[in-house]
Each structure stands twice: as C-alpha cells, then as structure tokens.
CSV table of C-alpha atoms in Angstrom, one decimal:
chain,number,residue,atom,x,y,z
A,13,UNK,CA,25.6,-0.4,13.5
A,14,UNK,CA,27.7,-2.4,11.0
A,15,UNK,CA,26.6,-4.2,7.9
A,16,UNK,CA,27.9,-5.4,4.4
A,17,UNK,CA,25.7,-5.2,1.4
A,18,UNK,CA,26.0,-5.6,-2.4
A,19,UNK,CA,26.2,-2.4,-4.4
A,20,UNK,CA,23.3,-3.4,-6.6
A,21,UNK,CA,21.0,-4.2,-3.6
A,22,UNK,CA,21.9,-1.0,-1.8
A,23,UNK,CA,21.5,1.2,-4.9
A,24,UNK,CA,18.1,-0.3,-5.7
A,25,UNK,CA,16.8,0.1,-2.2
A,26,UNK,CA,18.0,3.7,-1.9
A,27,UNK,CA,16.5,4.6,-5.3
A,28,UNK,CA,13.1,3.3,-4.2
A,29,UNK,CA,13.3,5.1,-0.9
A,30,UNK,CA,14.5,8.4,-2.4
A,31,UNK,CA,11.3,8.8,-4.4
A,32,UNK,CA,9.6,9.9,-1.1
A,33,UNK,CA,12.1,12.6,-0.3
A,34,UNK,CA,11.2,16.2,-0.9
A,35,UNK,CA,14.5,18.1,-1.4
A,36,UNK,CA,12.7,21.4,-0.6
A,37,UNK,CA,11.6,20.3,2.9
A,38,UNK,CA,12.2,22.7,5.7
A,39,UNK,CA,12.8,19.9,8.1
A,40,UNK,CA,16.3,18.5,7.7
A,41,UNK,CA,15.4,15.0,9.0
A,42,UNK,CA,13.0,14.6,6.1
A,43,UNK,CA,15.8,14.8,3.6
A,44,UNK,CA,17.4,11.8,5.2
A,45,UNK,CA,16.7,8.1,4.8
A,46,UNK,CA,16.2,6.0,7.9
A,47,UNK,CA,18.4,2.9,7.8
A,48,UNK,CA,17.6,0.0,10.2
A,49,UNK,CA,19.9,-3.1,10.2
A,50,UNK,CA,18.9,-6.4,11.9
A,51,UNK,CA,18.3,-10.1,11.1
A,52,UNK,CA,20.1,-10.2,7.8
A,53,UNK,CA,18.4,-7.3,6.2
A,54,UNK,CA,18.2,-3.5,5.9
A,55,UNK,CA,15.0,-1.6,6.2
A,56,UNK,CA,15.2,1.8,4.3
A,57,UNK,CA,12.5,4.4,5.0
A,58,UNK,CA,11.9,7.9,3.6
A,59,UNK,CA,9.0,10.2,3.9
A,60,UNK,CA,7.7,13.7,3.2
A,61,UNK,CA,4.9,13.2,5.7
A,62,UNK,CA,2.3,12.9,2.9
A,63,UNK,CA,4.1,10.0,1.2
A,64,UNK,CA,6.3,7.2,2.6
A,65,UNK,CA,8.4,4.5,1.1
A,66,UNK,CA,9.7,1.6,3.1
A,67,UNK,CA,11.7,-1.1,1.4
A,68,UNK,CA,13.9,-4.1,2.4
A,69,UNK,CA,17.3,-5.3,1.1
A,70,UNK,CA,19.3,-8.3,2.1
A,71,UNK,CA,22.6,-7.6,4.0
A,72,UNK,CA,25.1,-9.2,6.3
A,73,UNK,CA,24.5,-7.5,9.6
A,74,UNK,CA,27.5,-7.5,11.9
A,75,UNK,CA,25.9,-5.2,14.5
A,76,UNK,CA,22.3,-4.3,14.6
A,77,UNK,CA,21.3,-0.6,14.8
A,78,UNK,CA,19.8,2.3,13.0
A,79,UNK,CA,20.6,5.8,11.8
A,80,UNK,CA,19.5,8.4,9.2
A,81,UNK,CA,21.7,9.6,6.4
A,82,UNK,CA,21.2,12.2,3.6
A,83,UNK,CA,19.1,10.3,1.2
A,84,UNK,CA,19.9,11.8,-2.2
A,85,UNK,CA,23.6,12.3,-1.5
A,86,UNK,CA,23.9,8.7,-0.3
A,87,UNK,CA,21.9,7.3,-3.2
A,88,UNK,CA,24.0,9.2,-5.7
A,89,UNK,CA,27.3,7.9,-4.1
A,90,UNK,CA,26.2,4.3,-3.8
A,91,UNK,CA,24.9,4.3,-7.4
A,92,UNK,CA,28.4,5.4,-8.6
A,93,UNK,CA,30.4,2.9,-6.6
A,94,UNK,CA,31.9,-0.3,-8.2
A,95,UNK,CA,29.6,-3.3,-8.4
A,96,UNK,CA,31.1,-5.0,-5.4
A,97,UNK,CA,30.3,-5.3,-1.7
A,98,UNK,CA,30.0,-2.2,0.5
A,99,UNK,CA,31.0,-2.2,4.1
A,100,UNK,CA,29.1,0.3,6.3
A,101,UNK,CA,29.8,1.2,9.9
A,102,UNK,CA,28.0,3.9,11.9
A,103,UNK,CA,29.4,5.2,15.2
A,104,UNK,CA,27.6,6.6,18.2
A,105,UNK,CA,27.6,10.1,16.7
A,106,UNK,CA,25.7,9.0,13.5
A,107,UNK,CA,28.9,9.2,11.4
A,108,UNK,CA,28.7,6.6,8.7
A,109,UNK,CA,31.9,5.2,7.1
A,110,UNK,CA,31.4,3.4,3.7
A,111,UNK,CA,34.2,1.2,2.3
A,112,UNK,CA,34.1,0.1,-1.3
A,113,UNK,CA,37.2,-1.3,-3.0
A,114,UNK,CA,40.0,1.2,-2.4
A,115,UNK,CA,37.5,4.0,-1.5
A,116,UNK,CA,36.5,5.2,2.0
A,117,UNK,CA,33.7,7.7,2.4
A,118,UNK,CA,32.4,9.3,5.6
A,119,UNK,CA,29.0,10.9,5.8
A,120,UNK,CA,27.4,12.8,8.7
A,121,UNK,CA,23.9,11.5,9.7
A,122,UNK,CA,21.3,12.3,12.3
A,123,UNK,CA,19.9,10.1,15.1
A,124,UNK,CA,16.9,7.8,14.4
A,125,UNK,CA,15.0,9.4,17.2
A,126,UNK,CA,14.3,12.5,15.1
A,127,UNK,CA,12.7,10.6,12.3
A,128,UNK,CA,8.9,10.6,12.2
A,129,UNK,CA,7.0,7.4,13.0
A,130,UNK,CA,4.9,5.5,10.4
A,131,UNK,CA,1.1,5.9,10.3
A,132,UNK,CA,-0.7,3.0,12.1
A,133,UNK,CA,-3.1,0.8,10.1
A,134,UNK,CA,-4.4,-1.4,12.9
A,135,UNK,CA,-8.1,-2.3,12.2
A,136,UNK,CA,-7.9,-1.0,8.6
A,137,UNK,CA,-10.0,-2.4,5.8
A,138,UNK,CA,-7.8,-4.8,3.8
A,139,UNK,CA,-7.9,-6.0,0.2
A,140,UNK,CA,-5.7,-8.5,-1.6
A,141,UNK,CA,-5.3,-8.9,-5.4
A,142,UNK,CA,-2.7,-10.0,-7.9
A,143,UNK,CA,0.1,-7.5,-8.3
A,144,UNK,CA,0.1,-7.9,-12.0
A,145,UNK,CA,-3.7,-7.1,-12.2
A,146,UNK,CA,-3.3,-3.8,-10.3
A,147,UNK,CA,-0.2,-2.9,-12.3
A,148,UNK,CA,-2.1,-3.6,-15.6
A,149,UNK,CA,-5.0,-1.5,-14.4
A,150,UNK,CA,-2.8,1.5,-13.4
A,151,UNK,CA,-0.9,1.2,-16.7
A,152,UNK,CA,-4.2,1.5,-18.7
A,153,UNK,CA,-5.4,4.6,-16.8
A,154,UNK,CA,-2.6,6.7,-15.3
A,155,UNK,CA,-2.0,8.8,-18.4
A,156,UNK,CA,-5.4,10.4,-18.1
A,157,UNK,CA,-4.8,11.9,-14.6
A,158,UNK,CA,-5.3,15.7,-14.6
A,159,UNK,CA,-2.2,17.9,-14.3
A,160,UNK,CA,-4.3,20.9,-13.3
A,161,UNK,CA,-3.6,21.4,-9.6
A,162,UNK,CA,-6.7,23.6,-9.2
A,163,UNK,CA,-8.9,20.5,-9.9
A,164,UNK,CA,-7.2,18.6,-7.1
A,165,UNK,CA,-9.8,15.7,-6.9
A,166,UNK,CA,-8.7,14.8,-10.5
A,167,UNK,CA,-5.0,14.7,-9.4
A,168,UNK,CA,-4.9,11.0,-8.9
A,169,UNK,CA,-6.7,7.7,-9.7
A,170,UNK,CA,-10.1,6.9,-8.3
A,171,UNK,CA,-10.2,3.4,-6.7
A,172,UNK,CA,-13.6,1.8,-6.2
A,173,UNK,CA,-13.7,-1.6,-4.3
A,174,UNK,CA,-17.3,-2.6,-4.8
A,175,UNK,CA,-19.2,-5.8,-5.4
A,176,UNK,CA,-16.7,-8.3,-6.9
A,177,UNK,CA,-14.3,-5.8,-8.6
A,178,UNK,CA,-11.9,-2.9,-8.4
A,179,UNK,CA,-12.7,-0.1,-10.7
A,180,UNK,CA,-9.9,2.4,-11.6
A,181,UNK,CA,-10.7,5.7,-13.2
A,182,UNK,CA,-8.6,8.7,-14.3
A,183,UNK,CA,-9.8,11.8,-16.1
A,184,UNK,CA,-8.7,15.3,-16.8
A,185,UNK,CA,-12.1,16.5,-18.1
A,186,UNK,CA,-11.2,16.0,-21.8
A,187,UNK,CA,-10.7,12.3,-21.7
A,188,UNK,CA,-11.4,9.4,-19.3
A,189,UNK,CA,-9.8,6.0,-18.9
A,190,UNK,CA,-11.5,3.2,-16.9
A,191,UNK,CA,-10.2,-0.3,-16.2
A,192,UNK,CA,-11.5,-3.1,-13.9
A,193,UNK,CA,-10.0,-5.9,-11.9
A,194,UNK,CA,-12.7,-8.6,-11.6
A,195,UNK,CA,-13.3,-11.7,-9.5
A,196,UNK,CA,-12.6,-10.1,-6.1
A,197,UNK,CA,-14.5,-10.9,-3.0
A,198,UNK,CA,-15.6,-7.7,-1.2
A,199,UNK,CA,-18.2,-7.9,1.5
A,200,UNK,CA,-20.7,-4.9,1.4
A,201,UNK,CA,-19.4,-3.7,4.8
A,202,UNK,CA,-15.9,-3.4,3.4
A,203,UNK,CA,-16.7,-1.5,0.2
A,204,UNK,CA,-14.5,1.5,-0.2
A,205,UNK,CA,-13.9,4.4,-2.7
A,206,UNK,CA,-10.9,6.7,-2.5
A,207,UNK,CA,-8.5,8.8,-4.7
A,208,UNK,CA,-4.8,7.9,-4.7
A,209,UNK,CA,-2.4,10.8,-5.4
A,210,UNK,CA,-0.5,11.0,-8.6
A,211,UNK,CA,2.9,10.6,-6.9
A,212,UNK,CA,1.8,7.5,-5.1
A,213,UNK,CA,0.4,6.0,-8.4
A,214,UNK,CA,3.7,6.6,-10.2
A,215,UNK,CA,5.8,4.9,-7.5
A,216,UNK,CA,3.3,2.1,-7.1
A,217,UNK,CA,3.6,1.3,-10.8
A,218,UNK,CA,7.4,1.0,-10.2
A,219,UNK,CA,7.1,-1.1,-7.1
A,220,UNK,CA,4.5,-3.6,-8.4
A,221,UNK,CA,6.0,-6.8,-9.7
A,222,UNK,CA,4.6,-9.1,-12.4
A,223,UNK,CA,4.0,-11.9,-9.9
A,224,UNK,CA,2.8,-12.3,-6.3
A,225,UNK,CA,0.1,-10.3,-4.4
A,226,UNK,CA,-0.4,-6.8,-3.3
A,227,UNK,CA,-2.2,-5.9,-0.1
A,228,UNK,CA,-4.1,-2.7,0.1
A,229,UNK,CA,-5.0,-1.2,3.5
A,230,UNK,CA,-7.3,1.7,4.0
A,231,UNK,CA,-7.6,3.9,7.1
A,232,UNK,CA,-9.5,7.2,7.4
A,233,UNK,CA,-7.3,9.3,5.1
A,234,UNK,CA,-4.4,7.1,4.3
A,235,UNK,CA,-3.7,4.1,2.0
A,236,UNK,CA,-1.0,1.5,2.3
A,237,UNK,CA,0.2,-0.8,-0.5
A,238,UNK,CA,2.4,-3.8,0.5
A,239,UNK,CA,4.2,-4.9,-2.6
A,240,UNK,CA,6.6,-7.6,-1.5
A,241,UNK,CA,9.8,-6.0,-0.2
A,242,UNK,CA,8.4,-2.4,-0.7
A,243,UNK,CA,5.6,-0.7,1.2
A,244,UNK,CA,4.1,2.6,0.1
A,245,UNK,CA,2.0,4.8,2.3
A,246,UNK,CA,0.2,7.8,1.1
A,247,UNK,CA,-2.3,10.4,2.2
A,248,UNK,CA,-5.5,10.2,0.0
A,249,UNK,CA,-6.8,13.1,-2.1
A,250,UNK,CA,-9.7,14.6,-0.2
A,251,UNK,CA,-13.0,15.4,-1.9
A,252,UNK,CA,-15.7,13.6,-4.0
A,253,UNK,CA,-14.7,12.2,-7.4
A,254,UNK,CA,-17.1,13.3,-10.2
A,255,UNK,CA,-19.8,11.0,-11.6
A,256,UNK,CA,-17.7,9.3,-14.2
A,257,UNK,CA,-20.5,6.9,-15.3
A,258,UNK,CA,-22.5,9.7,-16.9
A,259,UNK,CA,-19.5,10.6,-19.1
A,260,UNK,CA,-19.4,7.2,-20.8
A,261,UNK,CA,-21.8,7.1,-23.8
A,262,UNK,CA,-24.4,4.4,-23.6
A,263,UNK,CA,-25.6,4.9,-27.3
A,264,UNK,CA,-23.3,3.9,-30.1
A,265,UNK,CA,-24.1,4.3,-33.8
A,266,UNK,CA,-21.0,2.9,-35.4
A,267,UNK,CA,-18.3,0.5,-34.4
A,268,UNK,CA,-15.0,-0.4,-36.2
A,269,UNK,CA,-12.1,-2.7,-35.2
A,270,UNK,CA,-8.6,-1.4,-36.0
A,271,UNK,CA,-5.1,-2.7,-35.5
A,272,UNK,CA,-3.8,-0.8,-32.4
A,273,UNK,CA,-0.2,-0.4,-33.5
A,274,UNK,CA,-1.1,0.5,-37.1
A,275,UNK,CA,-3.4,3.3,-35.8
A,276,UNK,CA,-0.8,4.5,-33.3
A,277,UNK,CA,2.0,4.7,-35.9
A,278,UNK,CA,-0.3,6.5,-38.4
A,279,UNK,CA,-1.5,9.1,-35.9
A,280,UNK,CA,2.0,9.7,-34.7
A,281,UNK,CA,3.4,10.3,-38.2
A,282,UNK,CA,0.5,12.5,-39.3
A,283,UNK,CA,0.8,14.6,-36.1
A,284,UNK,CA,4.4,15.3,-36.8
A,285,UNK,CA,3.2,18.2,-39.0
A,286,UNK,CA,1.3,19.8,-36.1
A,287,UNK,CA,2.4,22.7,-34.0
A,288,UNK,CA,1.5,23.3,-30.4
A,289,UNK,CA,-1.2,25.7,-31.4
A,290,UNK,CA,-2.7,23.3,-34.0
A,291,UNK,CA,-2.3,20.0,-32.3
A,292,UNK,CA,-5.2,18.0,-33.9
A,293,UNK,CA,-5.7,15.1,-36.3
A,294,UNK,CA,-8.9,14.4,-38.2
A,295,UNK,CA,-10.2,10.9,-38.6
A,296,UNK,CA,-12.5,10.4,-41.6
A,297,UNK,CA,-14.5,7.2,-41.4
A,298,UNK,CA,-15.8,6.1,-44.8
A,299,UNK,CA,-16.7,2.7,-46.4
A,300,UNK,CA,-13.8,0.3,-46.0
A,301,UNK,CA,-11.2,2.9,-44.7
A,302,UNK,CA,-10.1,5.5,-42.2
A,303,UNK,CA,-8.4,8.5,-43.5
A,304,UNK,CA,-6.1,10.3,-41.0
A,305,UNK,CA,-5.2,13.9,-41.8
A,306,UNK,CA,-3.6,17.0,-40.3
A,307,UNK,CA,-3.4,20.5,-41.8
A,308,UNK,CA,-1.2,23.2,-40.4
A,309,UNK,CA,-1.1,26.3,-42.6
A,310,UNK,CA,2.5,27.4,-41.7
A,311,UNK,CA,3.9,23.9,-41.8
A,312,UNK,CA,2.0,21.7,-44.3
A,313,UNK,CA,-0.4,18.8,-44.4
A,314,UNK,CA,-0.3,15.0,-44.0
A,315,UNK,CA,-2.7,12.2,-44.9
A,316,UNK,CA,-2.6,8.4,-44.3
A,317,UNK,CA,-5.2,5.8,-45.1
A,318,UNK,CA,-6.0,2.6,-43.2
A,319,UNK,CA,-8.1,-0.2,-44.7
A,320,UNK,CA,-10.8,-1.3,-42.2
A,321,UNK,CA,-14.0,-3.2,-42.2
A,322,UNK,CA,-16.3,-0.2,-41.9
A,323,UNK,CA,-19.7,-0.1,-43.4
A,324,UNK,CA,-21.4,2.7,-41.5
A,325,UNK,CA,-22.2,6.3,-42.4
A,326,UNK,CA,-19.4,8.8,-43.1
A,327,UNK,CA,-18.1,10.4,-40.0
A,328,UNK,CA,-15.4,13.0,-39.7
A,329,UNK,CA,-14.1,13.8,-36.2
A,330,UNK,CA,-11.0,15.6,-34.9
A,331,UNK,CA,-9.0,14.6,-31.8
A,332,UNK,CA,-6.0,15.8,-29.9
A,333,UNK,CA,-3.3,13.4,-31.3
A,334,UNK,CA,-1.5,12.9,-27.9
A,335,UNK,CA,-4.7,12.0,-26.2
A,336,UNK,CA,-5.6,9.6,-29.0
A,337,UNK,CA,-2.2,7.9,-28.9
A,338,UNK,CA,-1.9,7.6,-25.1
A,339,UNK,CA,-4.1,4.5,-24.6
A,340,UNK,CA,-2.7,2.9,-27.8
A,341,UNK,CA,0.8,3.1,-26.2
A,342,UNK,CA,-0.2,1.4,-23.0
A,343,UNK,CA,-2.7,-1.3,-24.2
A,344,UNK,CA,-1.2,-4.7,-25.0
A,345,UNK,CA,-3.9,-6.0,-27.2
A,346,UNK,CA,-3.4,-6.2,-31.0
A,347,UNK,CA,-6.9,-4.8,-31.8
A,348,UNK,CA,-9.0,-1.9,-30.4
A,349,UNK,CA,-12.6,-1.1,-31.1
A,350,UNK,CA,-13.6,2.4,-32.0
A,351,UNK,CA,-17.2,3.4,-31.2
A,352,UNK,CA,-18.7,6.5,-32.6
A,353,UNK,CA,-22.0,8.4,-32.3
A,354,UNK,CA,-21.5,11.3,-34.7
A,355,UNK,CA,-19.1,14.1,-35.7
A,356,UNK,CA,-19.4,16.1,-32.4
A,357,UNK,CA,-19.9,13.4,-29.7
A,358,UNK,CA,-17.1,11.7,-27.7
A,359,UNK,CA,-15.3,8.8,-29.3
A,360,UNK,CA,-14.8,5.6,-27.3
A,361,UNK,CA,-12.0,3.1,-27.5
A,362,UNK,CA,-12.5,-0.4,-26.1
A,363,UNK,CA,-10.7,-3.8,-26.1
A,364,UNK,CA,-11.8,-7.3,-25.4
A,365,UNK,CA,-11.3,-6.8,-21.7
A,366,UNK,CA,-12.9,-4.5,-19.0
A,367,UNK,CA,-11.5,-1.2,-20.3
A,368,UNK,CA,-13.1,2.0,-21.7
A,369,UNK,CA,-11.5,5.2,-23.0
A,370,UNK,CA,-13.7,8.2,-23.7
A,371,UNK,CA,-12.2,11.1,-25.7
A,372,UNK,CA,-13.8,14.4,-26.4
A,373,UNK,CA,-13.5,15.6,-30.0
A,374,UNK,CA,-11.9,18.9,-30.9
A,375,UNK,CA,-13.8,21.7,-32.6
A,376,UNK,CA,-11.6,22.6,-35.6
A,377,UNK,CA,-12.2,23.5,-39.2
A,378,UNK,CA,-12.9,20.8,-41.7
C-alpha cells in the first residue's frame, strides 16, 4: 500500500477514529486503526466492539491496500508533523514508513485480517433529517445525561421517532432536558424508540456538521449515524427509559420572561461564593424583579437583582447553580421563560421553540 496525504487531512481523520479506541483493551488489534487506501481516498476505522468510527479522507493513492497501525501513537505522531504532505508506504509485513519533510518514521502494524468486521445494517429502519437539527437537539439536552453508572438506562439520550417528530430526552433524576425535531415523515410501522450511549452522543456532536443530512439506521441493538465523511456505529443502551412525560409539570401558576445571558452571568457570579457542600443559589421572585442570592457561612454571601416584568405572587426557590446554568449555556435564544408553581415544586425553563427543561428545587434554609 502506498499513498500521499496532507498532514491536516490525516491528522483530522485519525483524531476522529481514535475516539473509538479503548487503550485498556486486552485485544491488541483493537488499539489499532484500520487504514484502507483506494480510489483517491483513505478509509480509517477504529472500534472497541461497542462503538465504531469510520471516516474518510482524500489522498493520492499510488498503490491500493490496507493495514492496521497503532491508533494513538500514529495520531500523536501525525498531529506533530509539519503541515505538509506525508508519504506513507506499507510493506508486506505491515511495516509502515512515513516520510514528512526531512523525517522518516517506521511503525510496526498488524494485518487487516485480524481486524473485526463492521456490523451489518441491511434491512434496518432508516431516518433522514438535517444534520444541524440533530446537532441542535443534542446540544440542548446532552448536559442532563446521568453520570451514575448504576442507573445505566439514564447513561445516554433517549431518541423517540414517532408521528412527525424526533423527541430527544436526557435526565439524571434531578433535572430533565427535552428537545424536538419536527416536520419528519415517520410511518407508524417504522416508529422506533431507543437510548444512545453517552460516548456515542459526544462523538456524534463532534461529527455532525451545520449543513447536509444525517442518516440514522436502527437494527435490533445497534444504531448507525452517517454524517457525511464520518459514520458512527454504537450499541444501544438496553432497558426501558422512564416515563419522562409525567415529570413535566402540566400546571403553571407563574411565568416570567428573562434575558438568558443576563441570568446566566448573575447566577455564575453569585455562585462563586458557594462551596461544594453548599452549592445552591436562591431565586426570589417579587413584583418587578428577581433577587439571586447565595449564603455560605464560612465564605460569605452574594446578592444580585434583575429587573423583570413579574406581577405574580412572591416565590422563593433554591436550585443547584450548575444545573440552572447548564441549559442557559447551550441555548442560543436571547430570552427564556421561567415557569413556576410554588416554592417546592420543579421549575421549568422554556424558549420559543420545542424545548423544555425541568429542574428540581433544593431543600435549603431560607
């Protein structure tokens, strides 16, 4: 095998593929990246058997062929090479020689035959949607994924392709983020619901572009996302996702519109006087204003006021500041709508788009 490729294209392709490599794997072949060269392109594939990344890069192929090379070591080397063309030649014993400028590097590889094959998706249910819509939905929900591995069904994002929309949900039991992608055409026979693992969500957000389409294919326990030059394949989280609909309050007593960035900055500043043990901020809603406070005995206290058009009853409610700030960081809208029931019920954030964020209050002293 022999090919020439730009340093930038090779580095980017390897960086994408390396995300699937588990450095603690007991199978040496799984620490390698499969490199296939033909028809003016490289196909780079890496897998840990649960998650696979396959990406393409343009190259001048002098001799078609394939091999596997140590993924992380190769990626680190290529990333550090000068931004010029790299010549790569692999002999019959899987020895790769890289030439870049005045440098020559030889790396031992392993034959392609040892690399596992990709899962088959023939006959799988398929959905197509705008890549930007899926990226936006994941951005609005991913931060609410549970990190508690004992609650494995919450370790990912719930996808529901039903009716004419895709619903995306993430929750860790203390907060819930929901976003929708509308105007899809989904026949009843093809409706599907599944949970995509956190690792796949993270890499999917990186792979999705702001233009073009993404194709989603579902088999029995696998999902495939085709994002232009990059394809991601992941095992699904097994189990039944909790009934998220019953968590979203249907009754609202008060509603106030606030500037997203102003609220984000105020909560961030006030929370600077928190400690890990006392991570809470209190929002006091009174006529015409929101007062944001924190009080940490061993540190001090902070208070900021925001002028708002609020005419409801006085409500004082405490939240985890990080949980309150998370959606404010990832939403692009200038304004958010705060919906409240009382001092002890969940607070709800909405925007003028299909998005809902439910946040449980904290029980702390007044």
